[in-house]
């Protein structure tokens, strides 16, 4: 129930011993980790444009593949709005931190991440793989859709 310093403070009413006991009982067991400095996304503009182009291709080809029915158009518009909100809120949040540090990817250098440096090709591949596959999926649906009927 009591640690050793509390017993020492009760036996020796010296102020220093009492302060040591109080300090040891109030000091945290471990300091919380300090978050690293936020340098923003540090992604070049052409990477963002490539990602948005993939999503535009996706929505365009899905609209083409569905034949333009009213329900399909409504679902596509709602999905496109969700995508705009997703990226728009992220942009608003990122702008709250102020101007970003220029991207090392624009100079052909590695991007520093929490797990270590990443080469530009690896960064582009890792970020664009999902949007590119989604765009190719929509193109495939548009091409194969007429043959499925």
mmCIF file of C-alpha atoms in Angstrom:
data_model
loop_
_atom_site.group_PDB
_atom_site.id
_atom_site.type_symbol
_atom_site.label_atom_id
_atom_site.label_comp_id
_atom_site.label_asym_id
_atom_site.label_seq_id
_atom_site.Cartn_x
_atom_site.Cartn_y
_atom_site.Cartn_z
ATOM 1 C CA UNK A 1 0.000 0.000 0.000
ATOM 2 C CA UNK A 2 2.773 2.440 0.902
ATOM 3 C CA UNK A 3 6.131 2.588 -0.799
ATOM 4 C CA UNK A 4 9.425 2.871 1.081
ATOM 5 C CA UNK A 5 9.638 6.665 0.779
ATOM 6 C CA UNK A 6 6.355 7.161 2.627
ATOM 7 C CA UNK A 7 7.636 5.172 5.606
ATOM 8 C CA UNK A 8 10.877 7.169 5.579
ATOM 9 C CA UNK A 9 8.908 10.408 5.625
ATOM 10 C CA UNK A 10 6.874 9.297 8.647
ATOM 11 C CA UNK A 11 9.990 8.218 10.574
ATOM 12 C CA UNK A 12 12.036 11.356 9.739
ATOM 13 C CA UNK A 13 9.900 14.464 9.627
ATOM 14 C CA UNK A 14 12.598 16.201 7.677
ATOM 15 C CA UNK A 15 11.148 18.385 4.891
ATOM 16 C CA UNK A 16 13.555 17.019 2.266
ATOM 17 C CA UNK A 17 12.507 13.431 2.893
ATOM 18 C CA UNK A 18 8.836 14.400 2.755
ATOM 19 C CA UNK A 19 9.367 16.228 -0.521
ATOM 20 C CA UNK A 20 11.181 13.213 -1.970
ATOM 21 C CA UNK A 21 8.297 10.967 -0.947
ATOM 22 C CA UNK A 22 5.762 13.334 -2.473
ATOM 23 C CA UNK A 23 7.794 13.705 -5.656
ATOM 24 C CA UNK A 24 8.206 9.954 -6.093
ATOM 25 C CA UNK A 25 4.490 9.334 -5.606
ATOM 26 C CA UNK A 26 3.497 12.064 -8.109
ATOM 27 C CA UNK A 27 6.070 11.414 -10.829
ATOM 28 C CA UNK A 28 4.759 9.481 -13.821
ATOM 29 C CA UNK A 29 5.924 5.945 -14.377
ATOM 30 C CA UNK A 30 6.816 6.658 -18.007
ATOM 31 C CA UNK A 31 6.697 9.804 -20.082
ATOM 32 C CA UNK A 32 4.301 9.677 -23.038
ATOM 33 C CA UNK A 33 5.954 9.527 -26.446
ATOM 34 C CA UNK A 34 6.353 12.816 -28.242
ATOM 35 C CA UNK A 35 4.812 12.959 -31.695
ATOM 36 C CA UNK A 36 7.235 13.791 -34.505
ATOM 37 C CA UNK A 37 6.958 17.084 -36.326
ATOM 38 C CA UNK A 38 4.228 17.123 -38.947
ATOM 39 C CA UNK A 39 5.726 17.951 -42.331
ATOM 40 C CA UNK A 40 2.464 17.424 -44.191
ATOM 41 C CA UNK A 41 1.927 14.865 -46.928
ATOM 42 C CA UNK A 42 5.058 15.905 -48.875
ATOM 43 C CA UNK A 43 3.573 14.507 -52.069
ATOM 44 C CA UNK A 44 4.110 16.282 -55.385
ATOM 45 C CA UNK A 45 1.200 17.840 -57.227
ATOM 46 C CA UNK A 46 1.484 15.387 -60.130
ATOM 47 C CA UNK A 47 0.886 12.484 -57.732
ATOM 48 C CA UNK A 48 -2.350 14.053 -56.483
ATOM 49 C CA UNK A 49 -3.419 14.800 -60.063
ATOM 50 C CA UNK A 50 -2.707 11.200 -61.088
ATOM 51 C CA UNK A 51 -4.799 9.918 -58.206
ATOM 52 C CA UNK A 52 -7.710 12.237 -59.053
ATOM 53 C CA UNK A 53 -7.451 11.250 -62.733
ATOM 54 C CA UNK A 54 -7.783 7.578 -61.756
ATOM 55 C CA UNK A 55 -10.946 8.325 -59.784
ATOM 56 C CA UNK A 56 -12.336 10.441 -62.653
ATOM 57 C CA UNK A 57 -11.661 7.544 -65.060
ATOM 58 C CA UNK A 58 -13.404 5.200 -62.632
ATOM 59 C CA UNK A 59 -16.543 7.317 -62.353
ATOM 60 C CA UNK A 60 -16.608 8.049 -66.093
ATOM 61 C CA UNK A 61 -16.317 4.431 -67.180
ATOM 62 C CA UNK A 62 -18.759 3.200 -64.551
ATOM 63 C CA UNK A 63 -21.258 5.795 -65.820
ATOM 64 C CA UNK A 64 -20.591 4.561 -69.350
ATOM 65 C CA UNK A 65 -20.963 0.905 -68.327
ATOM 66 C CA UNK A 66 -24.280 1.333 -66.498
ATOM 67 C CA UNK A 67 -26.032 2.743 -69.530
ATOM 68 C CA UNK A 68 -27.133 5.912 -67.824
ATOM 69 C CA UNK A 69 -30.122 4.636 -65.853
ATOM 70 C CA UNK A 70 -31.548 7.062 -63.309
ATOM 71 C CA UNK A 71 -30.716 4.931 -60.278
ATOM 72 C CA UNK A 72 -27.170 4.304 -61.526
ATOM 73 C CA UNK A 73 -26.598 8.005 -62.193
ATOM 74 C CA UNK A 74 -27.817 8.844 -58.707
ATOM 75 C CA UNK A 75 -25.498 6.254 -57.113
ATOM 76 C CA UNK A 76 -22.530 7.499 -59.176
ATOM 77 C CA UNK A 77 -23.179 11.130 -58.245
ATOM 78 C CA UNK A 78 -23.475 10.235 -54.546
ATOM 79 C CA UNK A 79 -20.261 8.189 -54.729
ATOM 80 C CA UNK A 80 -18.444 11.020 -56.501
ATOM 81 C CA UNK A 81 -19.640 13.464 -53.832
ATOM 82 C CA UNK A 82 -18.409 11.133 -51.087
ATOM 83 C CA UNK A 83 -15.027 11.012 -52.818
ATOM 84 C CA UNK A 84 -14.917 14.811 -53.038
ATOM 85 C CA UNK A 85 -15.832 15.127 -49.362
ATOM 86 C CA UNK A 86 -13.190 12.551 -48.393
ATOM 87 C CA UNK A 87 -10.386 14.397 -50.162
ATOM 88 C CA UNK A 88 -11.811 17.850 -49.410
ATOM 89 C CA UNK A 89 -11.904 17.336 -45.645
ATOM 90 C CA UNK A 90 -8.350 15.973 -45.745
ATOM 91 C CA UNK A 91 -7.241 19.061 -47.679
ATOM 92 C CA UNK A 92 -8.951 21.421 -45.234
ATOM 93 C CA UNK A 93 -7.299 19.614 -42.327
ATOM 94 C CA UNK A 94 -3.900 19.691 -44.002
ATOM 95 C CA UNK A 95 -4.175 23.425 -44.692
ATOM 96 C CA UNK A 96 -4.734 24.082 -40.984
ATOM 97 C CA UNK A 97 -1.099 23.169 -40.343
ATOM 98 C CA UNK A 98 0.186 25.909 -42.651
ATOM 99 C CA UNK A 99 2.421 25.613 -45.688
ATOM 100 C CA UNK A 100 4.054 22.261 -46.284
ATOM 101 C CA UNK A 101 7.726 21.556 -46.643
ATOM 102 C CA UNK A 102 8.643 21.035 -50.339
ATOM 103 C CA UNK A 103 8.518 17.398 -51.328
ATOM 104 C CA UNK A 104 11.831 15.571 -51.674
ATOM 105 C CA UNK A 105 10.144 13.485 -54.399
ATOM 106 C CA UNK A 106 10.138 16.525 -56.680
ATOM 107 C CA UNK A 107 13.943 16.526 -56.496
ATOM 108 C CA UNK A 108 14.198 12.764 -57.059
ATOM 109 C CA UNK A 109 15.191 12.081 -53.446
ATOM 110 C CA UNK A 110 13.742 9.521 -51.041
ATOM 111 C CA UNK A 111 10.717 10.368 -48.895
ATOM 112 C CA UNK A 112 11.371 9.904 -45.192
ATOM 113 C CA UNK A 113 8.638 7.837 -43.537
ATOM 114 C CA UNK A 114 8.195 6.428 -40.047
ATOM 115 C CA UNK A 115 9.627 3.131 -41.234
ATOM 116 C CA UNK A 116 12.542 4.642 -43.128
ATOM 117 C CA UNK A 117 13.262 6.263 -46.486
ATOM 118 C CA UNK A 118 11.203 5.298 -49.537
ATOM 119 C CA UNK A 119 12.404 5.771 -53.089
ATOM 120 C CA UNK A 120 10.163 7.852 -55.404
ATOM 121 C CA UNK A 121 9.117 4.824 -57.497
ATOM 122 C CA UNK A 122 8.040 2.947 -54.372
ATOM 123 C CA UNK A 123 6.033 5.940 -53.124
ATOM 124 C CA UNK A 124 4.249 6.371 -56.445
ATOM 125 C CA UNK A 125 3.521 2.642 -56.700
ATOM 126 C CA UNK A 126 2.243 2.376 -53.138
ATOM 127 C CA UNK A 127 -0.042 5.401 -53.413
ATOM 128 C CA UNK A 128 -1.339 4.882 -56.949
ATOM 129 C CA UNK A 129 -1.885 1.113 -56.902
ATOM 130 C CA UNK A 130 -5.428 1.230 -55.499
ATOM 131 C CA UNK A 131 -6.706 4.139 -57.635
ATOM 132 C CA UNK A 132 -5.139 2.607 -60.758
ATOM 133 C CA UNK A 133 -6.675 -0.814 -60.114
ATOM 134 C CA UNK A 134 -10.062 0.807 -59.493
ATOM 135 C CA UNK A 135 -9.761 2.691 -62.801
ATOM 136 C CA UNK A 136 -8.782 -0.512 -64.664
ATOM 137 C CA UNK A 137 -11.698 -2.305 -63.021
ATOM 138 C CA UNK A 138 -14.142 0.293 -64.350
ATOM 139 C CA UNK A 139 -12.586 0.112 -67.820
ATOM 140 C CA UNK A 140 -12.924 -3.690 -67.728
ATOM 141 C CA UNK A 141 -16.571 -3.440 -66.653
ATOM 142 C CA UNK A 142 -17.272 -0.991 -69.494
ATOM 143 C CA UNK A 143 -15.584 -3.258 -72.054
ATOM 144 C CA UNK A 144 -17.016 -6.565 -70.844
ATOM 145 C CA UNK A 145 -20.444 -5.289 -69.806
ATOM 146 C CA UNK A 146 -22.050 -5.430 -73.279
ATOM 147 C CA UNK A 147 -20.883 -9.021 -73.764
ATOM 148 C CA UNK A 148 -22.430 -10.157 -70.461
ATOM 149 C CA UNK A 149 -25.983 -9.305 -71.502
#
